Amino acid sequence: MWSTRHCPRARLVAKTAAKLWSSKPPEPFRPVPSVQPRPQAEKHRRRREREKTILSAQHNKAEDQKLNWSEKEKIVYTTQTPAGTKKDTSLPLPSSYSPEYVESCWYQWWEKEGFFNPDQHKRLSHSVDQTFSLCIPPPNVTGTLHLGHALTVAVQDALVRWRRMQGYRVLWVPGCDHAGIATQTVVERRLLRETGKCRQDFTREGFLQEVWKWKNEKGEEIYHQLRRLGASLDWSRACFTMDPGFSRAVTEAFVTLCDSDLIYRSEGLVNWSCALQSAISDIEVETKDVSGPTMMSVPGYENKVEFGNMFTFAYTVEGRDIEVPVSTTRPETMLGDVAVAVHPDDPRYQAFHGQWCRHPFTNRLIPIITDTIVDMELGTGAVKVTPAHDFIDFHLSQRHSLLRPSVIRGDGTMEPLCGQWLEGVKRFDARQLVVNALAEKKLFRGKKNHTMTLPICSRSGDIIEPLLKKQWFVRCDTMALKAIQAVEDGQLEIIPYHYTKTWVNWLSSISDWCISRQLWWGHQIPAYQVELPSSTTKEEELWVWGKTEKEARQRAAVKYGLNPDDITLRQDPDVLDTWFSSALFPFTMLGWPEKSSDFQRFYPNSVLETGSDLIFFWVARMVMLGSELTGQLPFKQVLFHSLVRDKYGRKMSKSLGNVIDPLDVIHGVSLKRLQEKVKEGNLDPREQLVALEAQRKDYPDGIPQCGTDALRFALCSHKIQGEDISLSVSQVLGCRHFCNKMWQTMRFTLGVLNENTTPVRTLEETIPLNSMERWICSRLYSTIVQCEQAFEAYELHIVTSALYSFWVHNLCDVYMEYVKPVLLKQNEGPEVLSNKDHISNVKQATSSVLYHCTSLSLALLSPFMPFITEELWQRLQPFRPEALAQTSLCLQPYPRSAHLAHWYFPEEEKDFLLVQDVIRITRSLRAQCGLTKEKPFSKSTD
């Protein structure tokens, strides 16, 4: 559910129409796609330009620079360590950083020891009486994570680890979404490939057994990725949206909302996939730009179907020898026309107002109506009105009280209403038959090339067909107003603030939400159609709902005054939209509707952190349903992060073939394997060509092994509250170099501590002796202040920048160069012997400063780089001056500036600014001369 795309547009039209209706309209309010959506056209224009850039031969010379890297020595931790056992850090530190060595064993130990469980809180010496809780946006069980998901994990885990180290009682709950349409589609394809059977060849129960079998085989893949990313989730509370407890909560929510008249059943126009024979949500609708006649493959058709044409035909005005020409891209729907609409100010049709036309095939009289929604500039300026097959036309029918005859069935064939010559014919085959028939009646006025945007089902590749169907809807208007009020009153904080305007605008014109899907995989709707014993004809549908069939039967008996045994019930075979159950996640994961201890302790959640593309589909719905069902907002803050895009500005999407598995960045991958993954996807030939070419240019030698810490640090180094993130592997590789810098720093530090004959002083006892030491201590103090302020503001890029700057530019570039002569000086010669005590005191003081600078820095970096910091921190522990409070760095107190006030020397920091500038300039000049090769910090480099 993390990969999204918003389809319905032009809500201003819908908002205007909404003013004409009561607050409880008899029919659901549906979003209205605009006829010529400029933003969508601009989006596709940019997409074409990006594809051109990728395929351009000049791009490789002018813009693209190869990722320069060479294979590093892979050092492997080979010591036999049973799973969950603490890693042996008494072994010598390898000569260079290797992710494979560093990242082995730690996570299994953390998990087994229960460090991620909130019960660990009571064992912390620095615990505080505060909680921090949040849930991971549950990824679809069908897929694997990409770099967009990795950003979510990196940001959330940094916040979680920071709060845990601050002594909070922390709960971060993992979970997976059952992904109704996506999962059912995957399993159906698998069964067809392996057995030659389709879903209808199984009973519902038999098919669901196959789905569960597949889920149990594949469901752990995402959890494996999350563990490899170092996510400190409480796995004992992991939940799946089809778990029995979760299913009971979904039933409870549906029944409660029905009882409150917030869920109702009605006939409405929905996005329909004929291939799936189901309504689909907006997020499953993708778009394809067609600039003219284009042949496309459509499920269920042997030959490709042509799109990108505008057809014009004429309606004859009844009783007059004149005609009204109308244009359409879908002539097959004209059998369902009920009116012709023109703009009231269009001079061409002033004399036609109130006139009638005769339908050439049905012989119906259809009125010529006027409405300002008609675009005078498009086509002939007159449009056919087909309410059952077009969103705008549906609203016209509501405003002008028009009929809504359906002419296309759910399987994509024509209805009997069309006549014997079309009944049962596939919709796109019927297109040409209708055009031919119009030509025979001398009403066809030609066709021309037409630029259009086709709505496509992302799961089946089918062309979306708007169809009029009886469905279950959630009435959103009142709940939306409450969600707006919560933000305006400050009860709910949206970060960054500019999303507040988006929030208010969207919720102000929200449509009722279609929540029923014609699938088998999912939560079957707990509603039952009632058949009374006296019913002999098919009258209006009678429905009841209940948490069980027994409860529904009792409700029906009371409602109709009958004996329960005399009533026949049939449960609705449809299932609920996946987003309905996902909207319950923040409280259902805590045991709702039961008032569990988790619910009482951790609800509302402290924060919801997610991608900005989920503001409508998930966040708004969680706020609405959470407030309605629990009486409280589901969280106090919403933190939206930017989207991760490739270097060409394209959103990472499986449909573009530009997604990168985070494990490929962590472990490294060859170009050949990257391209195999693209070919294994379901891309059309052009998209595959673009994807393969982009990979060839971006990763000519594949992706180097960067490690988890480097990937996480790189992701958090971007301004997540700013513009979208264009992440390059070279940035991650730079962070791997930073890991090696930390590694070499620790090698030097451990060497100094091993040679030091006196113990390290405690932090309180460590008093800097000279200006250099006062400067580095003060820089660390100021860095901690920066981290405290930036963490509270969720500005993680400021934290990472401050920590990188301190370690590289202060600790390594300046202080380490200063202390090497002091700490590595040989104890020989008369001058040294005569000052032996003084030198010993200096060495002890300097060693103590070095120890605390590195130890505190590792703690500061731990939320972002949990593996390398744990590895290095553990190796410092034998030299620790006081008793070890906790066995793992992830439970240590996060450094606080209040504990280091005696290390603040602002004048020293000011005096050393010039020194830093000189060093920075010197390094810049060395880089220009190619003299930047780093050497490990050791005695041999002195």
PDB file of C-alpha atoms in Angstrom, residues 601-822:
ATOM      1  CA  ARG A 601      -1.245   2.533  26.968  1.00  0.00           C
ATOM      2  CA  PHE A 602      -0.423   3.281  23.345  1.00  0.00           C
ATOM      3  CA  TYR A 603      -3.555   4.794  21.793  1.00  0.00           C
ATOM      4  CA  PRO A 604      -3.668   7.340  20.298  1.00  0.00           C
ATOM      5  CA  ASN A 605      -0.378   6.715  18.499  1.00  0.00           C
ATOM      6  CA  SER A 606       2.214   9.430  18.964  1.00  0.00           C
ATOM      7  CA  VAL A 607       2.827  10.042  15.280  1.00  0.00           C
ATOM      8  CA  LEU A 608       2.030   8.688  11.852  1.00  0.00           C
ATOM      9  CA  GLU A 609       5.013   8.860   9.507  1.00  0.00           C
ATOM     10  CA  THR A 610       4.390   8.036   5.861  1.00  0.00           C
ATOM     11  CA  GLY A 611       4.794   9.162   2.271  1.00  0.00           C
ATOM     12  CA  SER A 612       2.948  12.269   1.138  1.00  0.00           C
ATOM     13  CA  ASP A 613       1.231  10.246  -1.606  1.00  0.00           C
ATOM     14  CA  LEU A 614      -0.909   8.454   1.002  1.00  0.00           C
ATOM     15  CA  ILE A 615      -2.586  11.596   2.362  1.00  0.00           C
ATOM     16  CA  PHE A 616      -5.929  10.755   0.757  1.00  0.00           C
ATOM     17  CA  PHE A 617      -6.096   6.977   0.502  1.00  0.00           C
ATOM     18  CA  TRP A 618      -4.828   6.136   3.945  1.00  0.00           C
ATOM     19  CA  VAL A 619      -4.189   9.067   6.279  1.00  0.00           C
ATOM     20  CA  ALA A 620      -7.496  10.912   5.853  1.00  0.00           C
ATOM     21  CA  ARG A 621      -9.454   7.673   6.129  1.00  0.00           C
ATOM     22  CA  MET A 622      -7.599   6.654   9.304  1.00  0.00           C
ATOM     23  CA  VAL A 623      -8.434  10.006  10.870  1.00  0.00           C
ATOM     24  CA  MET A 624     -12.113   9.797   9.875  1.00  0.00           C
ATOM     25  CA  LEU A 625     -12.712   6.184  10.925  1.00  0.00           C
ATOM     26  CA  GLY A 626     -10.453   6.363  13.979  1.00  0.00           C
ATOM     27  CA  SER A 627     -12.262   9.401  15.352  1.00  0.00           C
ATOM     28  CA  GLU A 628     -15.680   7.877  14.634  1.00  0.00           C
ATOM     29  CA  LEU A 629     -15.016   4.411  16.046  1.00  0.00           C
ATOM     30  CA  THR A 630     -12.784   5.197  19.048  1.00  0.00           C
ATOM     31  CA  GLY A 631     -13.834   8.740  19.879  1.00  0.00           C
ATOM     32  CA  GLN A 632     -10.204   9.837  19.589  1.00  0.00           C
ATOM     33  CA  LEU A 633      -7.858  10.856  16.815  1.00  0.00           C
ATOM     34  CA  PRO A 634      -5.679   7.857  15.910  1.00  0.00           C
ATOM     35  CA  PHE A 635      -2.477   9.921  16.252  1.00  0.00           C
ATOM     36  CA  LYS A 636      -1.397  13.369  17.360  1.00  0.00           C
ATOM     37  CA  GLN A 637       0.949  14.223  14.512  1.00  0.00           C
ATOM     38  CA  VAL A 638       1.267  13.296  10.844  1.00  0.00           C
ATOM     39  CA  LEU A 639       4.771  13.515   9.393  1.00  0.00           C
ATOM     40  CA  PHE A 640       4.864  13.318   5.616  1.00  0.00           C
ATOM     41  CA  HIS A 641       8.159  12.508   3.956  1.00  0.00           C
ATOM     42  CA  SER A 642       9.059  13.199   0.361  1.00  0.00           C
ATOM     43  CA  LEU A 643       8.867  10.625  -2.386  1.00  0.00           C
ATOM     44  CA  VAL A 644      11.971   8.845  -3.645  1.00  0.00           C
ATOM     45  CA  ARG A 645      12.530   9.323  -7.363  1.00  0.00           C
ATOM     46  CA  ASP A 646      15.186   8.101  -9.757  1.00  0.00           C
ATOM     47  CA  LYS A 647      17.825  10.473 -11.143  1.00  0.00           C
ATOM     48  CA  TYR A 648      15.477  11.402 -13.989  1.00  0.00           C
ATOM     49  CA  GLY A 649      12.768  12.581 -11.616  1.00  0.00           C
ATOM     50  CA  ARG A 650      10.496   9.577 -12.107  1.00  0.00           C
ATOM     51  CA  LYS A 651       8.657   8.133  -9.128  1.00  0.00           C
ATOM     52  CA  MET A 652       9.855   4.645  -8.265  1.00  0.00           C
ATOM     53  CA  SER A 653       7.220   2.321  -9.692  1.00  0.00           C
ATOM     54  CA  LYS A 654       7.051  -1.298 -10.800  1.00  0.00           C
ATOM     55  CA  SER A 655       5.096  -0.098 -13.830  1.00  0.00           C
ATOM     56  CA  LEU A 656       8.156   1.894 -14.937  1.00  0.00           C
ATOM     57  CA  GLY A 657      10.698  -0.791 -14.084  1.00  0.00           C
ATOM     58  CA  ASN A 658      12.822   1.678 -12.108  1.00  0.00           C
ATOM     59  CA  VAL A 659      12.377   0.270  -8.601  1.00  0.00           C
ATOM     60  CA  ILE A 660      15.481  -0.782  -6.696  1.00  0.00           C
ATOM     61  CA  ASP A 661      15.359  -3.470  -4.051  1.00  0.00           C
ATOM     62  CA  PRO A 662      17.133  -2.085  -0.952  1.00  0.00           C
ATOM     63  CA  LEU A 663      18.828  -5.461  -0.524  1.00  0.00           C
ATOM     64  CA  ASP A 664      20.511  -4.921  -3.896  1.00  0.00           C
ATOM     65  CA  VAL A 665      22.089  -1.743  -2.498  1.00  0.00           C
ATOM     66  CA  ILE A 666      22.953  -3.436   0.779  1.00  0.00           C
ATOM     67  CA  HIS A 667      24.551  -6.557  -0.742  1.00  0.00           C
ATOM     68  CA  GLY A 668      25.441  -5.283  -4.223  1.00  0.00           C
ATOM     69  CA  VAL A 669      24.115  -6.645  -7.517  1.00  0.00           C
ATOM     70  CA  SER A 670      25.331  -7.051 -11.086  1.00  0.00           C
ATOM     71  CA  LEU A 671      23.860  -5.166 -14.046  1.00  0.00           C
ATOM     72  CA  LYS A 672      22.871  -8.509 -15.545  1.00  0.00           C
ATOM     73  CA  ARG A 673      20.750  -9.391 -12.525  1.00  0.00           C
ATOM     74  CA  LEU A 674      19.167  -5.919 -12.437  1.00  0.00           C
ATOM     75  CA  GLN A 675      18.102  -6.289 -16.044  1.00  0.00           C
ATOM     76  CA  GLU A 676      16.810  -9.811 -15.478  1.00  0.00           C
ATOM     77  CA  LYS A 677      14.470  -8.405 -12.832  1.00  0.00           C
ATOM     78  CA  VAL A 678      13.098  -5.854 -15.305  1.00  0.00           C
ATOM     79  CA  LYS A 679      12.502  -8.557 -17.914  1.00  0.00           C
ATOM     80  CA  GLU A 680      10.711 -10.684 -15.335  1.00  0.00           C
ATOM     81  CA  GLY A 681       8.181  -7.871 -14.843  1.00  0.00           C
ATOM     82  CA  ASN A 682       5.062  -7.164 -16.860  1.00  0.00           C
ATOM     83  CA  LEU A 683       6.199  -4.055 -18.759  1.00  0.00           C
ATOM     84  CA  ASP A 684       5.155  -3.160 -22.260  1.00  0.00           C
ATOM     85  CA  PRO A 685       8.028  -3.174 -24.822  1.00  0.00           C
ATOM     86  CA  ARG A 686       8.717   0.578 -24.765  1.00  0.00           C
ATOM     87  CA  GLU A 687       8.719   0.851 -20.977  1.00  0.00           C
ATOM     88  CA  GLN A 688      11.027  -2.156 -20.780  1.00  0.00           C
ATOM     89  CA  LEU A 689      13.368  -0.564 -23.318  1.00  0.00           C
ATOM     90  CA  VAL A 690      13.479   2.676 -21.311  1.00  0.00           C
ATOM     91  CA  ALA A 691      14.036   0.799 -18.030  1.00  0.00           C
ATOM     92  CA  LEU A 692      16.868  -1.319 -19.428  1.00  0.00           C
ATOM     93  CA  GLU A 693      18.587   1.678 -20.995  1.00  0.00           C
ATOM     94  CA  ALA A 694      18.344   3.678 -17.769  1.00  0.00           C
ATOM     95  CA  GLN A 695      19.950   0.816 -15.852  1.00  0.00           C
ATOM     96  CA  ARG A 696      22.697   0.429 -18.445  1.00  0.00           C
ATOM     97  CA  LYS A 697      23.619   4.093 -18.106  1.00  0.00           C
ATOM     98  CA  ASP A 698      23.183   4.404 -14.356  1.00  0.00           C
ATOM     99  CA  TYR A 699      24.778   1.123 -13.281  1.00  0.00           C
ATOM    100  CA  PRO A 700      27.199   0.031 -16.024  1.00  0.00           C
ATOM    101  CA  ASP A 701      29.030  -2.158 -13.515  1.00  0.00           C
ATOM    102  CA  GLY A 702      26.024  -2.937 -11.347  1.00  0.00           C
ATOM    103  CA  ILE A 703      25.512  -1.613  -7.828  1.00  0.00           C
ATOM    104  CA  PRO A 704      28.339  -1.917  -5.294  1.00  0.00           C
ATOM    105  CA  GLN A 705      27.883  -3.437  -1.874  1.00  0.00           C
ATOM    106  CA  CYS A 706      27.072  -0.462   0.365  1.00  0.00           C
ATOM    107  CA  GLY A 707      25.612  -1.999   3.516  1.00  0.00           C
ATOM    108  CA  THR A 708      22.538  -1.188   5.565  1.00  0.00           C
ATOM    109  CA  ASP A 709      24.068   1.608   7.636  1.00  0.00           C
ATOM    110  CA  ALA A 710      25.238   3.529   4.585  1.00  0.00           C
ATOM    111  CA  LEU A 711      21.853   3.190   2.876  1.00  0.00           C
ATOM    112  CA  ARG A 712      19.935   4.363   5.944  1.00  0.00           C
ATOM    113  CA  PHE A 713      22.292   7.273   6.579  1.00  0.00           C
ATOM    114  CA  ALA A 714      22.049   8.377   2.940  1.00  0.00           C
ATOM    115  CA  LEU A 715      18.256   8.267   2.993  1.00  0.00           C
ATOM    116  CA  CYS A 716      18.010  10.266   6.211  1.00  0.00           C
ATOM    117  CA  SER A 717      20.548  12.795   4.929  1.00  0.00           C
ATOM    118  CA  HIS A 718      17.948  14.166   2.528  1.00  0.00           C
ATOM    119  CA  LYS A 719      15.498  16.837   3.612  1.00  0.00           C
ATOM    120  CA  ILE A 720      12.483  14.582   3.965  1.00  0.00           C
ATOM    121  CA  GLN A 721      10.132  17.544   4.482  1.00  0.00           C
ATOM    122  CA  GLY A 722      11.256  19.249   1.302  1.00  0.00           C
ATOM    123  CA  GLU A 723      11.187  18.396  -2.361  1.00  0.00           C
ATOM    124  CA  ASP A 724      11.130  14.823  -3.615  1.00  0.00           C
ATOM    125  CA  ILE A 725      14.327  12.866  -3.126  1.00  0.00           C
ATOM    126  CA  SER A 726      16.464  11.926  -6.092  1.00  0.00           C
ATOM    127  CA  LEU A 727      18.661   9.265  -4.546  1.00  0.00           C
ATOM    128  CA  SER A 728      21.784   8.138  -6.361  1.00  0.00           C
ATOM    129  CA  VAL A 729      23.818   5.079  -5.463  1.00  0.00           C
ATOM    130  CA  SER A 730      26.934   7.283  -5.489  1.00  0.00           C
ATOM    131  CA  GLN A 731      25.490   9.093  -2.431  1.00  0.00           C
ATOM    132  CA  VAL A 732      25.068   5.781  -0.635  1.00  0.00           C
ATOM    133  CA  LEU A 733      28.582   4.783  -1.635  1.00  0.00           C
ATOM    134  CA  GLY A 734      29.826   8.045  -0.105  1.00  0.00           C
ATOM    135  CA  CYS A 735      28.151   7.041   3.151  1.00  0.00           C
ATOM    136  CA  ARG A 736      29.919   3.690   2.987  1.00  0.00           C
ATOM    137  CA  HIS A 737      33.178   5.644   2.816  1.00  0.00           C
ATOM    138  CA  PHE A 738      32.031   7.450   5.947  1.00  0.00           C
ATOM    139  CA  CYS A 739      31.560   4.044   7.605  1.00  0.00           C
ATOM    140  CA  ASN A 740      35.153   3.213   6.765  1.00  0.00           C
ATOM    141  CA  LYS A 741      36.246   6.564   8.215  1.00  0.00           C
ATOM    142  CA  MET A 742      34.485   5.626  11.460  1.00  0.00           C
ATOM    143  CA  TRP A 743      36.131   2.203  11.334  1.00  0.00           C
ATOM    144  CA  GLN A 744      39.640   3.598  10.964  1.00  0.00           C
ATOM    145  CA  THR A 745      39.004   6.155  13.695  1.00  0.00           C
ATOM    146  CA  MET A 746      38.063   3.338  16.029  1.00  0.00           C
ATOM    147  CA  ARG A 747      41.144   1.321  15.104  1.00  0.00           C
ATOM    148  CA  PHE A 748      43.272   4.263  16.162  1.00  0.00           C
ATOM    149  CA  THR A 749      41.248   4.860  19.326  1.00  0.00           C
ATOM    150  CA  LEU A 750      41.420   1.217  20.400  1.00  0.00           C
ATOM    151  CA  GLY A 751      45.148   1.220  19.774  1.00  0.00           C
ATOM    152  CA  VAL A 752      45.562   4.238  22.060  1.00  0.00           C
ATOM    153  CA  LEU A 753      43.355   2.769  24.780  1.00  0.00           C
ATOM    154  CA  ASN A 754      45.172  -0.569  24.684  1.00  0.00           C
ATOM    155  CA  GLU A 755      48.508   1.180  25.277  1.00  0.00           C
ATOM    156  CA  ASN A 756      47.172   3.464  27.991  1.00  0.00           C
ATOM    157  CA  THR A 757      48.313   2.195  31.398  1.00  0.00           C
ATOM    158  CA  THR A 758      45.818   4.291  33.373  1.00  0.00           C
ATOM    159  CA  PRO A 759      42.023   3.891  33.218  1.00  0.00           C
ATOM    160  CA  VAL A 760      39.795   6.276  31.328  1.00  0.00           C
ATOM    161  CA  ARG A 761      38.162   8.935  33.478  1.00  0.00           C
ATOM    162  CA  THR A 762      34.381   9.233  33.771  1.00  0.00           C
ATOM    163  CA  LEU A 763      32.599  11.868  31.737  1.00  0.00           C
ATOM    164  CA  GLU A 764      32.139  14.070  34.800  1.00  0.00           C
ATOM    165  CA  GLU A 765      35.826  13.772  35.698  1.00  0.00           C
ATOM    166  CA  THR A 766      37.066  14.455  32.183  1.00  0.00           C
ATOM    167  CA  ILE A 767      38.129  18.086  32.100  1.00  0.00           C
ATOM    168  CA  PRO A 768      39.831  19.316  28.909  1.00  0.00           C
ATOM    169  CA  LEU A 769      43.319  20.653  29.663  1.00  0.00           C
ATOM    170  CA  ASN A 770      44.136  22.850  26.672  1.00  0.00           C
ATOM    171  CA  SER A 771      42.432  24.907  23.978  1.00  0.00           C
ATOM    172  CA  MET A 772      42.386  22.063  21.450  1.00  0.00           C
ATOM    173  CA  GLU A 773      40.625  19.732  23.865  1.00  0.00           C
ATOM    174  CA  ARG A 774      38.254  22.464  25.003  1.00  0.00           C
ATOM    175  CA  TRP A 775      37.416  23.079  21.336  1.00  0.00           C
ATOM    176  CA  ILE A 776      36.630  19.439  20.468  1.00  0.00           C
ATOM    177  CA  CYS A 777      34.613  19.006  23.668  1.00  0.00           C
ATOM    178  CA  SER A 778      32.659  22.166  22.950  1.00  0.00           C
ATOM    179  CA  ARG A 779      32.072  21.084  19.345  1.00  0.00           C
ATOM    180  CA  LEU A 780      30.612  17.827  20.614  1.00  0.00           C
ATOM    181  CA  TYR A 781      28.384  19.724  23.035  1.00  0.00           C
ATOM    182  CA  SER A 782      27.142  22.001  20.238  1.00  0.00           C
ATOM    183  CA  THR A 783      26.574  18.993  17.991  1.00  0.00           C
ATOM    184  CA  ILE A 784      24.412  17.368  20.660  1.00  0.00           C
ATOM    185  CA  VAL A 785      22.390  20.589  20.959  1.00  0.00           C
ATOM    186  CA  GLN A 786      21.855  20.536  17.178  1.00  0.00           C
ATOM    187  CA  CYS A 787      20.734  16.921  17.319  1.00  0.00           C
ATOM    188  CA  GLU A 788      18.282  17.570  20.149  1.00  0.00           C
ATOM    189  CA  GLN A 789      16.646  20.486  18.361  1.00  0.00           C
ATOM    190  CA  ALA A 790      16.557  18.853  14.934  1.00  0.00           C
ATOM    191  CA  PHE A 791      15.195  15.532  16.210  1.00  0.00           C
ATOM    192  CA  GLU A 792      12.336  17.327  17.971  1.00  0.00           C
ATOM    193  CA  ALA A 793      11.522  19.121  14.696  1.00  0.00           C
ATOM    194  CA  TYR A 794      11.845  15.890  12.663  1.00  0.00           C
ATOM    195  CA  GLU A 795      14.623  17.514  10.628  1.00  0.00           C
ATOM    196  CA  LEU A 796      16.730  14.377  10.364  1.00  0.00           C
ATOM    197  CA  HIS A 797      18.962  15.771   7.628  1.00  0.00           C
ATOM    198  CA  ILE A 798      20.211  18.374  10.086  1.00  0.00           C
ATOM    199  CA  VAL A 799      21.049  15.642  12.592  1.00  0.00           C
ATOM    200  CA  THR A 800      22.959  13.557  10.041  1.00  0.00           C
ATOM    201  CA  SER A 801      24.765  16.614   8.690  1.00  0.00           C
ATOM    202  CA  ALA A 802      25.822  17.700  12.172  1.00  0.00           C
ATOM    203  CA  LEU A 803      27.070  14.226  13.084  1.00  0.00           C
ATOM    204  CA  TYR A 804      28.959  13.743   9.817  1.00  0.00           C
ATOM    205  CA  SER A 805      30.527  17.178  10.149  1.00  0.00           C
ATOM    206  CA  PHE A 806      31.629  16.538  13.719  1.00  0.00           C
ATOM    207  CA  TRP A 807      33.132  13.132  13.022  1.00  0.00           C
ATOM    208  CA  VAL A 808      34.891  13.988   9.756  1.00  0.00           C
ATOM    209  CA  HIS A 809      35.712  17.688   9.944  1.00  0.00           C
ATOM    210  CA  ASN A 810      36.226  18.101  13.685  1.00  0.00           C
ATOM    211  CA  LEU A 811      37.219  14.772  15.176  1.00  0.00           C
ATOM    212  CA  CYS A 812      39.268  13.383  12.272  1.00  0.00           C
ATOM    213  CA  ASP A 813      40.521  16.402  10.332  1.00  0.00           C
ATOM    214  CA  VAL A 814      41.582  18.442  13.359  1.00  0.00           C
ATOM    215  CA  TYR A 815      41.565  16.672  16.698  1.00  0.00           C
ATOM    216  CA  MET A 816      42.958  13.315  15.581  1.00  0.00           C
ATOM    217  CA  GLU A 817      45.821  15.045  13.784  1.00  0.00           C
ATOM    218  CA  TYR A 818      46.579  16.920  16.992  1.00  0.00           C
ATOM    219  CA  VAL A 819      46.465  13.963  19.382  1.00  0.00           C
ATOM    220  CA  LYS A 820      48.504  11.511  17.323  1.00  0.00           C
ATOM    221  CA  PRO A 821      51.875  13.039  18.244  1.00  0.00           C
ATOM    222  CA  VAL A 822      50.756  13.372  21.869  1.00  0.00           C
TER     223      VAL A 822
END
